[in-house]
Every structure is written in structure tokens, then in C-alpha cells.
N, CA, C and O atoms as a CHARMM CRD file, in Angstrom:
* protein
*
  360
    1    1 UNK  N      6.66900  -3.13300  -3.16500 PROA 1      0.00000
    2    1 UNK  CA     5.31000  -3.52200  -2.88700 PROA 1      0.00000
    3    1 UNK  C      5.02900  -3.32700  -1.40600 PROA 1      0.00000
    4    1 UNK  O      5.80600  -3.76900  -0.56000 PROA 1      0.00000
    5    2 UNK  N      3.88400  -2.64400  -1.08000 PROA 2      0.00000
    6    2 UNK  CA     3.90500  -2.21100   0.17500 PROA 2      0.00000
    7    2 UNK  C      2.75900  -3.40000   0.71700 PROA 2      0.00000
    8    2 UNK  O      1.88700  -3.83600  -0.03400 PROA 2      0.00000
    9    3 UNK  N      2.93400  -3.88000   2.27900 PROA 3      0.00000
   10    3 UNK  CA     2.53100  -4.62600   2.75200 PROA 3      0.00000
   11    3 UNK  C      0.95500  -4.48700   3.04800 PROA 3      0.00000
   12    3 UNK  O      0.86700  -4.05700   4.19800 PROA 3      0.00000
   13    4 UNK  N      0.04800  -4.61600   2.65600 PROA 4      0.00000
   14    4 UNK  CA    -1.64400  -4.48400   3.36300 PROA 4      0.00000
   15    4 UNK  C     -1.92800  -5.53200   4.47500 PROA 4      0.00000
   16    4 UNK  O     -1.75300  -6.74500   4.59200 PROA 4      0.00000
   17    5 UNK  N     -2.41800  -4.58400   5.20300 PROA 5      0.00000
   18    5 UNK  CA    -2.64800  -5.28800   6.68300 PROA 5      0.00000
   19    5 UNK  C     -4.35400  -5.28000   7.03000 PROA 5      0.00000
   20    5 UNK  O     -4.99100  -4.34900   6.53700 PROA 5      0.00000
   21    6 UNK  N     -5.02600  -6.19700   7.78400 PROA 6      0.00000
   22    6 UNK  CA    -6.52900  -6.32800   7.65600 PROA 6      0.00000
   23    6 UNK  C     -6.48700  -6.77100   9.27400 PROA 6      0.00000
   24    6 UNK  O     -6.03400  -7.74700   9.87300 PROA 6      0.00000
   25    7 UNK  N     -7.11100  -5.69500   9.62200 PROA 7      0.00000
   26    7 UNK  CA    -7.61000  -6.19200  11.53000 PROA 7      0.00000
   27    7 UNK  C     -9.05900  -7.05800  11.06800 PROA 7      0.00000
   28    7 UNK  O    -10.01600  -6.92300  10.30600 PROA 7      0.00000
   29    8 UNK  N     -8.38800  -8.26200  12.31700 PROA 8      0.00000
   30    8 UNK  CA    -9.43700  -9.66600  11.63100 PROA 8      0.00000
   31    8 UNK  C    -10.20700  -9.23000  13.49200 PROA 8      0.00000
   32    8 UNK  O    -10.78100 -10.19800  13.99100 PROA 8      0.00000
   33    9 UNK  N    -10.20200  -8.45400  14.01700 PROA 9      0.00000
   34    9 UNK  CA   -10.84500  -8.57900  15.55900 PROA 9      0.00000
   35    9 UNK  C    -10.19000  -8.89700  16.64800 PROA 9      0.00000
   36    9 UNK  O     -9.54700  -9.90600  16.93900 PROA 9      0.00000
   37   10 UNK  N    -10.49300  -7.61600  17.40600 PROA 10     0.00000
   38   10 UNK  CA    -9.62800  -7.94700  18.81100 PROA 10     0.00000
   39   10 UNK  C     -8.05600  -7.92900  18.75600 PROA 10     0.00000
   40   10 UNK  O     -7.42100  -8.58200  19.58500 PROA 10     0.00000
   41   11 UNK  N     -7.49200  -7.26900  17.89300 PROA 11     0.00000
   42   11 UNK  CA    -5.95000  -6.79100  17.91600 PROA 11     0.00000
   43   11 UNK  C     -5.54600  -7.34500  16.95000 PROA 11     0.00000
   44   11 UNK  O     -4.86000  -6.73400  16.13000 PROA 11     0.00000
   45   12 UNK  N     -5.83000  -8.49100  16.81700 PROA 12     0.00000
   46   12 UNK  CA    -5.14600  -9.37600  15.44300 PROA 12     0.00000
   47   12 UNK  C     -5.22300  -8.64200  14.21400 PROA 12     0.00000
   48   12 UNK  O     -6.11400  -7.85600  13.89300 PROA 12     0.00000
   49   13 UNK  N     -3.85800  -9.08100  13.32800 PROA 13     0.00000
   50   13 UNK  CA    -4.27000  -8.45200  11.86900 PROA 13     0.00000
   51   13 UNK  C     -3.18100  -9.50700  11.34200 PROA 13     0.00000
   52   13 UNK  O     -2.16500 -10.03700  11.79200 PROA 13     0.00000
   53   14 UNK  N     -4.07500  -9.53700   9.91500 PROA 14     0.00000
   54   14 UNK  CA    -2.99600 -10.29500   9.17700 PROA 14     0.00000
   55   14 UNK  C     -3.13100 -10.09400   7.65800 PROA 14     0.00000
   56   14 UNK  O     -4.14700  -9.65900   7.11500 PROA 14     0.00000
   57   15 UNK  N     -1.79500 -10.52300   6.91800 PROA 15     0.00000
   58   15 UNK  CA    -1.70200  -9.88700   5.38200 PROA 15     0.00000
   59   15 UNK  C     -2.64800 -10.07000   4.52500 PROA 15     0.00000
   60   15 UNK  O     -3.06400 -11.21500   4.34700 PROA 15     0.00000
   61   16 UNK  N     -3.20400  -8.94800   3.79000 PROA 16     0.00000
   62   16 UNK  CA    -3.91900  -9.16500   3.34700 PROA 16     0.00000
   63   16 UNK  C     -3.98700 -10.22900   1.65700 PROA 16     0.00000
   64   16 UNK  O     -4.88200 -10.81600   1.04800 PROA 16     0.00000
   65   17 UNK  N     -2.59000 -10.02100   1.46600 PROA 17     0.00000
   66   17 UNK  CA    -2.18200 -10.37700   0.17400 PROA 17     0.00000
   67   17 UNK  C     -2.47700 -11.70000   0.32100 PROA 17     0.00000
   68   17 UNK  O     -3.06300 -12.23200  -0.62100 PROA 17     0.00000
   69   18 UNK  N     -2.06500 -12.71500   1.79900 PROA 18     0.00000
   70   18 UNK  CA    -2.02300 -13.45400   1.29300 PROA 18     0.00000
   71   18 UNK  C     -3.34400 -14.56600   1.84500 PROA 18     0.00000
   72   18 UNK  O     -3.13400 -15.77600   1.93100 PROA 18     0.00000
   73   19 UNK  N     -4.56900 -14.00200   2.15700 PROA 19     0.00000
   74   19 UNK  CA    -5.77500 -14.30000   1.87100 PROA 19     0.00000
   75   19 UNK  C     -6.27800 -14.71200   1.17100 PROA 19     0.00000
   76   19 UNK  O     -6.56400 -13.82100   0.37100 PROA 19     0.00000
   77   20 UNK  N     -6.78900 -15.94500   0.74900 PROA 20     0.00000
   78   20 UNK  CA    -7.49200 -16.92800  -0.18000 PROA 20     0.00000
   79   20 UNK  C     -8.87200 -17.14100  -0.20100 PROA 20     0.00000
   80   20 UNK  O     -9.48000 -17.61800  -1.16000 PROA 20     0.00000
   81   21 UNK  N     -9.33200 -16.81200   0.78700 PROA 21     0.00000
   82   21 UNK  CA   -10.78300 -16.81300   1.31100 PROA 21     0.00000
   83   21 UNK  C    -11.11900 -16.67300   2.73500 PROA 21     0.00000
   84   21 UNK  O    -10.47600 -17.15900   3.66600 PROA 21     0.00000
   85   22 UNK  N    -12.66400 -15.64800   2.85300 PROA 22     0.00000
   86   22 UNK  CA   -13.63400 -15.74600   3.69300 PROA 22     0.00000
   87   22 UNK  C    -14.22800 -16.04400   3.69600 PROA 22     0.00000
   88   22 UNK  O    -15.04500 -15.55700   2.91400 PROA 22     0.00000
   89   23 UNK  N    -14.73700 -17.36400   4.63300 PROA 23     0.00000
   90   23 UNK  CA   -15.90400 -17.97900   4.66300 PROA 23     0.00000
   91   23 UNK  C    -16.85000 -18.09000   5.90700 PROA 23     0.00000
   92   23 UNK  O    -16.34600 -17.56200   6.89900 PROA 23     0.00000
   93   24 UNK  N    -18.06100 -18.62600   6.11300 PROA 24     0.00000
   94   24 UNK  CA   -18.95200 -18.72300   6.78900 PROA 24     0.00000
   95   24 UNK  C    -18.47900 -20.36500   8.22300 PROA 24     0.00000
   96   24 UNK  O    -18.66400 -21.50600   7.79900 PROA 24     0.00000
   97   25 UNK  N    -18.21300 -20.28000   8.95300 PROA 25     0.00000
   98   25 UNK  CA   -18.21300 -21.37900   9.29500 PROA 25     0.00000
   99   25 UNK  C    -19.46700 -22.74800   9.32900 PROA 25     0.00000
  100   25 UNK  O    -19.27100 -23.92400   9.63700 PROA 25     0.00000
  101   26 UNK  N    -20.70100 -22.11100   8.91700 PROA 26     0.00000
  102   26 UNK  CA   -21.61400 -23.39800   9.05800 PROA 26     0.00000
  103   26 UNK  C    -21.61200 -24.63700   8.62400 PROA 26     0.00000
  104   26 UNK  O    -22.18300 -25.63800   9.05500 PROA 26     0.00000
  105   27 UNK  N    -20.71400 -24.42600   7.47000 PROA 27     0.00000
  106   27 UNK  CA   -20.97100 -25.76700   6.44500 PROA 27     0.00000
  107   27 UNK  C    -20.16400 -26.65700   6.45400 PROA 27     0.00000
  108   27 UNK  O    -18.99900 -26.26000   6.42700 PROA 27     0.00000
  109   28 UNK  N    -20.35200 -28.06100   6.49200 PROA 28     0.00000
  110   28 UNK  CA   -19.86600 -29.17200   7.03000 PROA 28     0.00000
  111   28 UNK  C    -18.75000 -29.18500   6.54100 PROA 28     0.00000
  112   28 UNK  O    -17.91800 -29.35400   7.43200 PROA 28     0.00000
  113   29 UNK  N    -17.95800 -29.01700   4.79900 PROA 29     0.00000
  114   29 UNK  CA   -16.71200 -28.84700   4.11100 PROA 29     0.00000
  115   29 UNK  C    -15.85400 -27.77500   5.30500 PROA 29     0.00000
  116   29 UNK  O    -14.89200 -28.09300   6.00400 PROA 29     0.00000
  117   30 UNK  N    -16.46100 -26.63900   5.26000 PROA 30     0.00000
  118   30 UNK  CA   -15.49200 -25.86100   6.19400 PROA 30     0.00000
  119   30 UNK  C    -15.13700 -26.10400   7.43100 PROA 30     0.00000
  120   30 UNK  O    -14.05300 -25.86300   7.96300 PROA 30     0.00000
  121   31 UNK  N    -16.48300 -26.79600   8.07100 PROA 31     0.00000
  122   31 UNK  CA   -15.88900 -27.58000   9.86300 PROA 31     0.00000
  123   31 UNK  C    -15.01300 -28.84000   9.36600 PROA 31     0.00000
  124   31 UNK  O    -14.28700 -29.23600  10.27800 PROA 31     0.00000
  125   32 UNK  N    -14.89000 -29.52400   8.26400 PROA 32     0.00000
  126   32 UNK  CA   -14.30600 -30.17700   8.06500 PROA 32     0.00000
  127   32 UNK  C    -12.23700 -29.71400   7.93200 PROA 32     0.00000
  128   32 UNK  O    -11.17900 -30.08100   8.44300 PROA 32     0.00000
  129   33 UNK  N    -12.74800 -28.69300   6.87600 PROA 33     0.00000
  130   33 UNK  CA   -11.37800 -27.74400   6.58500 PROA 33     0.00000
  131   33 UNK  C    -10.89500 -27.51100   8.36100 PROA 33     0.00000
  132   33 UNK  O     -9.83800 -28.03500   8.71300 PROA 33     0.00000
  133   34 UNK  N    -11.44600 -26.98200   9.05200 PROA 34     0.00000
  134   34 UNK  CA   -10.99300 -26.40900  10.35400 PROA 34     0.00000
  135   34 UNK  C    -10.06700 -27.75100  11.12200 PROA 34     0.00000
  136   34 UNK  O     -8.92300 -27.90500  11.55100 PROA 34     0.00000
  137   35 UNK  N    -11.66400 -28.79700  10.95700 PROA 35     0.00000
  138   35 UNK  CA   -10.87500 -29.65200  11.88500 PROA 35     0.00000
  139   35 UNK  C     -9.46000 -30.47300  11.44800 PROA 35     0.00000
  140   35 UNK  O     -8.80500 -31.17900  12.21400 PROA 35     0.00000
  141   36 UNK  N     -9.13900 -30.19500   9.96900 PROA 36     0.00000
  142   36 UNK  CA    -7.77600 -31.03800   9.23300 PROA 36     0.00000
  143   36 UNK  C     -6.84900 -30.05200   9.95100 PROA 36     0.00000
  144   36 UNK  O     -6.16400 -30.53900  10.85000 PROA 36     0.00000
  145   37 UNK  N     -6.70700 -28.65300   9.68100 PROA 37     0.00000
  146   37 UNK  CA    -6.22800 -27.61200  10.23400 PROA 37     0.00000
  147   37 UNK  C     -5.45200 -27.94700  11.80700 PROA 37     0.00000
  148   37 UNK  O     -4.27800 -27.77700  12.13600 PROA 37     0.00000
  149   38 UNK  N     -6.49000 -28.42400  12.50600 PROA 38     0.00000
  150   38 UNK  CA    -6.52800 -28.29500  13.93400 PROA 38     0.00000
  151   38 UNK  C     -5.47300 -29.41300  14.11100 PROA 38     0.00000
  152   38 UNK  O     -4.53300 -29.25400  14.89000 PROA 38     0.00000
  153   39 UNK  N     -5.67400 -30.83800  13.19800 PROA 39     0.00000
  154   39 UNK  CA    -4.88200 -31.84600  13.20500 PROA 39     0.00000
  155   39 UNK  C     -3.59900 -31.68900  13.01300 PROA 39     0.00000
  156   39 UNK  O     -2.76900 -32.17300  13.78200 PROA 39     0.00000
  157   40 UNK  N     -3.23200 -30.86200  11.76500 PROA 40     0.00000
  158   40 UNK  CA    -2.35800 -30.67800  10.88600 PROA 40     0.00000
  159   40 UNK  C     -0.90100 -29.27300  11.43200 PROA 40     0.00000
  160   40 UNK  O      0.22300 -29.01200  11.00500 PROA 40     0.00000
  161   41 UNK  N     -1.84800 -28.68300  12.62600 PROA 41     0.00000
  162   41 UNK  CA    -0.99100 -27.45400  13.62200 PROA 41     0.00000
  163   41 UNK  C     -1.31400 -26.41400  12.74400 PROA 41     0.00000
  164   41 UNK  O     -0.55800 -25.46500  12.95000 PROA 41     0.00000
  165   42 UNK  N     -2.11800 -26.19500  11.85200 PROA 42     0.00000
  166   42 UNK  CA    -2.63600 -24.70100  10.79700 PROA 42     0.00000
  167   42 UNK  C     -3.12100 -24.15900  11.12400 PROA 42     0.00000
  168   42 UNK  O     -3.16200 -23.07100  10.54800 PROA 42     0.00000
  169   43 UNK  N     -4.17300 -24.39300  12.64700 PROA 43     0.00000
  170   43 UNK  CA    -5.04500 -23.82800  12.75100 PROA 43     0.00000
  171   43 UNK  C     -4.59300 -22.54300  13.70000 PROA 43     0.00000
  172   43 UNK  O     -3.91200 -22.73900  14.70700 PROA 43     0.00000
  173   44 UNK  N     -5.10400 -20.95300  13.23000 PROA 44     0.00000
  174   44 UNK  CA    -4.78700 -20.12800  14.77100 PROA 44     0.00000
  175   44 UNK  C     -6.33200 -19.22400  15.12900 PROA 44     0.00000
  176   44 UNK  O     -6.83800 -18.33600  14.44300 PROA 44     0.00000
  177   45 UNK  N     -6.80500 -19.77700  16.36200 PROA 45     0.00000
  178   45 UNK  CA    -7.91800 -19.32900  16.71400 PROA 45     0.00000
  179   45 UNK  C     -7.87500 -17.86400  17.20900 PROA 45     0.00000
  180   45 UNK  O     -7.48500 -17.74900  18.37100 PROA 45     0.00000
  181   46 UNK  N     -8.16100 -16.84800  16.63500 PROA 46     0.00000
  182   46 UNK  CA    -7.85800 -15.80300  16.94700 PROA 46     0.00000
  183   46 UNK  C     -9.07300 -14.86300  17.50900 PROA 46     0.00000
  184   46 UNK  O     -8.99000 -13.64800  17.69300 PROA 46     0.00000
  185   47 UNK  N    -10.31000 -15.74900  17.76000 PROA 47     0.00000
  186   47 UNK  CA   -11.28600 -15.62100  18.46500 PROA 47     0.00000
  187   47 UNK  C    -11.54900 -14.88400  20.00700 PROA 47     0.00000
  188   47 UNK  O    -12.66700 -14.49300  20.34300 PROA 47     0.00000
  189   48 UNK  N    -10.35700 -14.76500  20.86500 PROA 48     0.00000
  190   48 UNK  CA   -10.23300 -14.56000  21.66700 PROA 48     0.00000
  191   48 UNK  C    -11.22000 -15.21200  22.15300 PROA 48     0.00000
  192   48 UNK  O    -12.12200 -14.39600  22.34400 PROA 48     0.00000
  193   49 UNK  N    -11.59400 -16.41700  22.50700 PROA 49     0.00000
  194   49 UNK  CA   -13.12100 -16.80800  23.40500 PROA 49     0.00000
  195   49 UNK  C    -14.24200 -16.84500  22.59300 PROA 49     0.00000
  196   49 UNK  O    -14.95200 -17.84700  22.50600 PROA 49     0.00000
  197   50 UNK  N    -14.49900 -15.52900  21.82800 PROA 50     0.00000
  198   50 UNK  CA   -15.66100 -15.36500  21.63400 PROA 50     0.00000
  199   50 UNK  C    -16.15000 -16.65200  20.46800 PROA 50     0.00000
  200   50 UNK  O    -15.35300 -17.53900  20.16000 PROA 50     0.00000
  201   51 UNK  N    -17.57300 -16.59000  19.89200 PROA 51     0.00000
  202   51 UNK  CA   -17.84800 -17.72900  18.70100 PROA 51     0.00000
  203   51 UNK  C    -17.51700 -17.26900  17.52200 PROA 51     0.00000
  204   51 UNK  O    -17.89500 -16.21800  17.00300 PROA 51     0.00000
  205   52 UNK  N    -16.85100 -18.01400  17.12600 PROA 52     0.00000
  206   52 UNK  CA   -16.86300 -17.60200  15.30000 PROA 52     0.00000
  207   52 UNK  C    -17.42700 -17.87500  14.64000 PROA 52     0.00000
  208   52 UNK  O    -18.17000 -18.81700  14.36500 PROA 52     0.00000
  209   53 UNK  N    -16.92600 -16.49000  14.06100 PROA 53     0.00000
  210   53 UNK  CA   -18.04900 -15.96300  13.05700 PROA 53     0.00000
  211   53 UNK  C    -17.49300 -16.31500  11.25800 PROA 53     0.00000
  212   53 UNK  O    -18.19000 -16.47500  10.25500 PROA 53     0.00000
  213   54 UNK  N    -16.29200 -16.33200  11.38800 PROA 54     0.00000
  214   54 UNK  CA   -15.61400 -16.00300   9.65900 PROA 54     0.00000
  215   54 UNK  C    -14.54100 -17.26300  10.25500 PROA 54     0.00000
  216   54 UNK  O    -14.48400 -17.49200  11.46300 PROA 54     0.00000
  217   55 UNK  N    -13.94400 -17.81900   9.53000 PROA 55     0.00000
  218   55 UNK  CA   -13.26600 -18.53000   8.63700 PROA 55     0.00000
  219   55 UNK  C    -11.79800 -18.16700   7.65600 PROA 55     0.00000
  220   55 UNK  O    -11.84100 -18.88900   6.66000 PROA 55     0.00000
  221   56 UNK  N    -10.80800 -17.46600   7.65000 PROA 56     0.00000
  222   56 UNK  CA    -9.99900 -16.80000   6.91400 PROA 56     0.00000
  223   56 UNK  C     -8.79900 -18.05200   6.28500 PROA 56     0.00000
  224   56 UNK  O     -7.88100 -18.37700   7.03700 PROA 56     0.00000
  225   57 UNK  N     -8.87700 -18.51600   5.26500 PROA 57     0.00000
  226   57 UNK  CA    -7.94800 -19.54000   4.98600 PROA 57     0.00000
  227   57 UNK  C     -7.03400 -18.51000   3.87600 PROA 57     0.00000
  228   57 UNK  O     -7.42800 -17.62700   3.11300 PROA 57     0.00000
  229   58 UNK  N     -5.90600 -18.94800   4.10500 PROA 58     0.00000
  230   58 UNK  CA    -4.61100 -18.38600   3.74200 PROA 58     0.00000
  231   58 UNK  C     -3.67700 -18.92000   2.66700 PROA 58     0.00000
  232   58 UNK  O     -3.11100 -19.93300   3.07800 PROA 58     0.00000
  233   59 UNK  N     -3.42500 -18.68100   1.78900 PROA 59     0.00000
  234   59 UNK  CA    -2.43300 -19.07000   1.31700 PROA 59     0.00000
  235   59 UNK  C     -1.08500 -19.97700   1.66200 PROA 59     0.00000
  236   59 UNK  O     -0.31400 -20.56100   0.90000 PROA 59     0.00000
  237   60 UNK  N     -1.10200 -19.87200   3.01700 PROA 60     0.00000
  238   60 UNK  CA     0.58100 -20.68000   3.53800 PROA 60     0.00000
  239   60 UNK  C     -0.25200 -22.39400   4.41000 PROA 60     0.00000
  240   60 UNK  O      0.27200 -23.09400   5.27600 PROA 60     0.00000
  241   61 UNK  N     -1.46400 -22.55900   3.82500 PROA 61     0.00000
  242   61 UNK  CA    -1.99600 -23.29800   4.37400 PROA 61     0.00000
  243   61 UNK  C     -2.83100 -23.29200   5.74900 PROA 61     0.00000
  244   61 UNK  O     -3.59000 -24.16500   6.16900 PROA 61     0.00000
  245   62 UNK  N     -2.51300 -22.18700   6.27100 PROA 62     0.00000
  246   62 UNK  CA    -3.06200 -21.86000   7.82800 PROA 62     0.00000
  247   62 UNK  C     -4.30000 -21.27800   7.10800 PROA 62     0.00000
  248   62 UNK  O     -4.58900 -20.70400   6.05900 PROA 62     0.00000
  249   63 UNK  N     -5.11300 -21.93000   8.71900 PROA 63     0.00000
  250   63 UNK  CA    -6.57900 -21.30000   8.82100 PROA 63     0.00000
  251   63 UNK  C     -7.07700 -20.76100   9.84600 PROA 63     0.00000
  252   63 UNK  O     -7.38600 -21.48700  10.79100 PROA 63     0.00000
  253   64 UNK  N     -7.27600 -19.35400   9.91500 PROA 64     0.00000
  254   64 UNK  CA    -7.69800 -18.77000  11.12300 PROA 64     0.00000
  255   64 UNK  C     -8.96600 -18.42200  11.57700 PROA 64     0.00000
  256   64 UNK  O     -9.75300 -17.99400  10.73200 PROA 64     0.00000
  257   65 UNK  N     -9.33600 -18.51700  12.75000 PROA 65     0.00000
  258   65 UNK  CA   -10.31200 -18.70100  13.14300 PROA 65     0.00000
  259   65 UNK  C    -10.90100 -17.28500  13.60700 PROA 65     0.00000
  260   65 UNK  O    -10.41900 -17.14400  14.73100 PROA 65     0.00000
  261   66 UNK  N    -11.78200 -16.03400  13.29600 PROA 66     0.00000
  262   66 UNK  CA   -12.06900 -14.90300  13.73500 PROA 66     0.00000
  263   66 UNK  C    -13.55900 -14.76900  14.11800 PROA 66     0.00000
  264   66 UNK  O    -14.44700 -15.24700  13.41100 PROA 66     0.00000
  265   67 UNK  N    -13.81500 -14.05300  15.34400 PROA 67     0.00000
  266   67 UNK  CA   -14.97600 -13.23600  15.54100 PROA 67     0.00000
  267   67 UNK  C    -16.06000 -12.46900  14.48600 PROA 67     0.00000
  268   67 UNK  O    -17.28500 -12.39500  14.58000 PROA 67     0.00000
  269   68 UNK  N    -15.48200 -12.12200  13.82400 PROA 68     0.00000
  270   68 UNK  CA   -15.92100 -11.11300  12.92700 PROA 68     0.00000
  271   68 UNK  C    -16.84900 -11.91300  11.80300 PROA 68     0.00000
  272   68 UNK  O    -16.59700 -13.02300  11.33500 PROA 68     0.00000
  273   69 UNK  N    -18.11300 -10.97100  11.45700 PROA 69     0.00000
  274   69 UNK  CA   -18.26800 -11.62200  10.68700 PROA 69     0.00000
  275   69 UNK  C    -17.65100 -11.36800   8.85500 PROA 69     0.00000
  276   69 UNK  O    -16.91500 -10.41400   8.60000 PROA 69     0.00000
  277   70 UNK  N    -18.00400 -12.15900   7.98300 PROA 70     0.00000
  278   70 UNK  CA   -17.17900 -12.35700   6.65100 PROA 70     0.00000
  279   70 UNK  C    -17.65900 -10.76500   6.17100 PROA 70     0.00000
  280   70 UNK  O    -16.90300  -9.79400   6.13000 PROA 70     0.00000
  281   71 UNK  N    -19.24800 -10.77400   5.79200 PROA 71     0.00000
  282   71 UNK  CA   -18.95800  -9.68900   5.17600 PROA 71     0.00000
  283   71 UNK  C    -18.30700  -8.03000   5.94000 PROA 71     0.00000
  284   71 UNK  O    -18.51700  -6.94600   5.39600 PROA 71     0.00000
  285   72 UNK  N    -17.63100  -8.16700   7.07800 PROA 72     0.00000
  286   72 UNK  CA   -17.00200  -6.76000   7.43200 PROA 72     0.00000
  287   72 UNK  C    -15.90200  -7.14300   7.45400 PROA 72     0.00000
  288   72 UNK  O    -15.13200  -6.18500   7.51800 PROA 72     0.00000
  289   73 UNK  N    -15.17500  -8.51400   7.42200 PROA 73     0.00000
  290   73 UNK  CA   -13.60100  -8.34500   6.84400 PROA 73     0.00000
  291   73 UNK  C    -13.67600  -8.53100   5.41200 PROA 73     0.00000
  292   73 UNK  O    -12.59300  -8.68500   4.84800 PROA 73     0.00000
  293   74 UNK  N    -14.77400  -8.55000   4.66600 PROA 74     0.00000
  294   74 UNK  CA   -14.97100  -8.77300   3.32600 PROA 74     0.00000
  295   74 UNK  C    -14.63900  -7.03700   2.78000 PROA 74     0.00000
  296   74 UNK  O    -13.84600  -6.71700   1.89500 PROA 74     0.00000
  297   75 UNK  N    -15.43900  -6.17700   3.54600 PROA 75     0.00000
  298   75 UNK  CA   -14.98300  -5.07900   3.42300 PROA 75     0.00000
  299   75 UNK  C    -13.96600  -4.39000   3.45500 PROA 75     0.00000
  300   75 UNK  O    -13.68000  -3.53300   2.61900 PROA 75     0.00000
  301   76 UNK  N    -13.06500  -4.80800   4.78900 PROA 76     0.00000
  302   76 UNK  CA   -11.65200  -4.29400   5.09300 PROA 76     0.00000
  303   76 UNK  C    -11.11100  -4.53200   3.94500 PROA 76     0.00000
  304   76 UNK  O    -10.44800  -3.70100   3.32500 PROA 76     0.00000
  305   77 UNK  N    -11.38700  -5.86700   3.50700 PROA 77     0.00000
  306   77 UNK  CA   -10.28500  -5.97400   2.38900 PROA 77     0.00000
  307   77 UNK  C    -10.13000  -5.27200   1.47900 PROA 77     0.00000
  308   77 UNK  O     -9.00800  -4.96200   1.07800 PROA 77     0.00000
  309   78 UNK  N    -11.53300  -4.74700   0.79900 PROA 78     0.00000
  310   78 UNK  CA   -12.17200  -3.96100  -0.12700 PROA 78     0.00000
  311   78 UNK  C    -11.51000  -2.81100   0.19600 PROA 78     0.00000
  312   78 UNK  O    -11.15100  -2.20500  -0.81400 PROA 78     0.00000
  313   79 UNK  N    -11.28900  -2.41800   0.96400 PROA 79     0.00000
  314   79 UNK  CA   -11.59700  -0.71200   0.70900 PROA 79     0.00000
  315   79 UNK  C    -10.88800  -0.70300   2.48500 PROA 79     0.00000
  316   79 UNK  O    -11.56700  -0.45700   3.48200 PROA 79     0.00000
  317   80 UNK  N     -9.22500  -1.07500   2.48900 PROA 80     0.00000
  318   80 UNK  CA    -8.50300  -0.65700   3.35800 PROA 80     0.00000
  319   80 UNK  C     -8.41800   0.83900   4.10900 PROA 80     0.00000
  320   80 UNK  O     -8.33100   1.93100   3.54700 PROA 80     0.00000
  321   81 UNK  N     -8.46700   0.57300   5.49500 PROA 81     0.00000
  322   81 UNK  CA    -7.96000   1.79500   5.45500 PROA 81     0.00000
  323   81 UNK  C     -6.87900   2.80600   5.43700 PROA 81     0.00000
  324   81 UNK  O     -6.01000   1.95800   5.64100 PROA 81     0.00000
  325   82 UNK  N     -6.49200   3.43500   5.39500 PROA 82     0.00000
  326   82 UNK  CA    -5.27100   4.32800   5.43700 PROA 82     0.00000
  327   82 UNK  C     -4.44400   5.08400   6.70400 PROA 82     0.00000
  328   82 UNK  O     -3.93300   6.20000   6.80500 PROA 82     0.00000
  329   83 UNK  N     -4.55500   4.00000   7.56600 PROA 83     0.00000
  330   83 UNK  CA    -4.35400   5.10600   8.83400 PROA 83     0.00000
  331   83 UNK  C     -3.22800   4.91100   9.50000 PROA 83     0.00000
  332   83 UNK  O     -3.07500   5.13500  10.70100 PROA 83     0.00000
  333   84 UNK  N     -2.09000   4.32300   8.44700 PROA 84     0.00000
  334   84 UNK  CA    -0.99200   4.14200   8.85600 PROA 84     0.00000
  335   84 UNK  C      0.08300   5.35600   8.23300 PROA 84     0.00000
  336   84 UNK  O      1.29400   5.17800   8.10400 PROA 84     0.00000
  337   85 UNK  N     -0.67900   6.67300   7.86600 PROA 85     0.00000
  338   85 UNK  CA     0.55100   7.70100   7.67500 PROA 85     0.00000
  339   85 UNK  C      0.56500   7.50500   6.36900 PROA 85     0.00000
  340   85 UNK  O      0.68600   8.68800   6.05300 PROA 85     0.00000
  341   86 UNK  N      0.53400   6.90800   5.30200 PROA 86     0.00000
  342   86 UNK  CA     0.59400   6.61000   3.36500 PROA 86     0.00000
  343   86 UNK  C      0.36500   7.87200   2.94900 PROA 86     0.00000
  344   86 UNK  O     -0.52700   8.62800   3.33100 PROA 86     0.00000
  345   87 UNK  N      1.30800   8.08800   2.05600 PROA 87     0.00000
  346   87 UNK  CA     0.94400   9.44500   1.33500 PROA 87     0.00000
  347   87 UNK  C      0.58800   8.89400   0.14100 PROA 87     0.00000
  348   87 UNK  O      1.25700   8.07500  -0.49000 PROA 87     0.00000
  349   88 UNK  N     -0.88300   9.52400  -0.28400 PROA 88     0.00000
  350   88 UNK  CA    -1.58200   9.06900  -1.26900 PROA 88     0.00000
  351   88 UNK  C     -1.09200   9.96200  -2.90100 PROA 88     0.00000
  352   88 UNK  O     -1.48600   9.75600  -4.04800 PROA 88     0.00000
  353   89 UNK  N     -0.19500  10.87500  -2.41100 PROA 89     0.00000
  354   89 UNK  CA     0.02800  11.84600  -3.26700 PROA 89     0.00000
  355   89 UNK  C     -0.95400  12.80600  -3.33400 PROA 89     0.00000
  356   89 UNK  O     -0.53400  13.83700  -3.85900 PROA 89     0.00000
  357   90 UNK  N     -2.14400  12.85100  -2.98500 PROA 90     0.00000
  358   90 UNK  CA    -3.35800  14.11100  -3.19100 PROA 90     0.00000
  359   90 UNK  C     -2.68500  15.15700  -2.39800 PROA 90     0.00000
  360   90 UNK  O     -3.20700  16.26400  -2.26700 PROA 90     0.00000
């Protein structure tokens, strides 16, 4: 099983497999989710500074914090790209 990788902004990337959801940060459940996170050592702000935009909660319990907004890592996920050398067989 080959590993899928998703640039979440600004250098960061992380597996895609084990992604559970993208979300919006506005809504009080999710600032809520963040701030248990923040308590709990789950949280990794990968914002570099900037405001966030997306929300990425994970499978291993961590929740990361990204620039980007949801629907263009909604896409990455969708429809990876290939630019790590993969021979597609074509």
C-alpha cells in the first residue's frame, strides 16, 4: 500500500489515509474540538502565523490547524497529484 501525501500549506503535508475530516473553523463544536486538542497536546498549528482557514482532524486523535481553505485540501485529496515519479503504467 503506497503512502498518499496531501500539502496542507506552507511545506506541511500529511497522510492522507489517515484524515477523518475537513472542516470550517467557525462553528462553536469545532472551536470547541480545537480548544480540547490544545488542552489535551493534539493540537499542531501548522498555520505558520497566518489565520485559519480549515480544520484537519485525524484519525490518531490530533487536530491540525491549516491556512488553506477546506474546499482546496478537499480537492488535493480528491484528485492527488502525481509528482512524486509513480508509474501509472500508461
Amino acid at each position: 500500500m503506497a503512502i498518499k501525501l496531501i500539502n496542507i500549506g506552507y511545506g506541511n503535508i500529511v497522510s492522507a489515509q489517515r484524515v477523518v475530516a475537513v472542516v470550517s473553523p467557525d462553528s462553536a463544536p469545532v472551536k470547541r474540538i480545537i480548544a480540547d486538542a490544545r488542552d489535551g497536546g493534539f493540537l499542531v498549528d501548522a498555520t505558520c502565523g497566518r489565520r485559519t482557514r480549515a480544520v484537519i482532524i485525524m484519525d490518531s486523535r490530533h487536530v491540525i490547524l491549516s491556512a488553506l481553505q477546506p474546499e482546496t485540501m478537499a480537492n488535493r485529496l480528491v484528485e492527488p497529484k502525481s509528482d512524486f515519479g509513480e508509474n501509472t503504467g500508461e
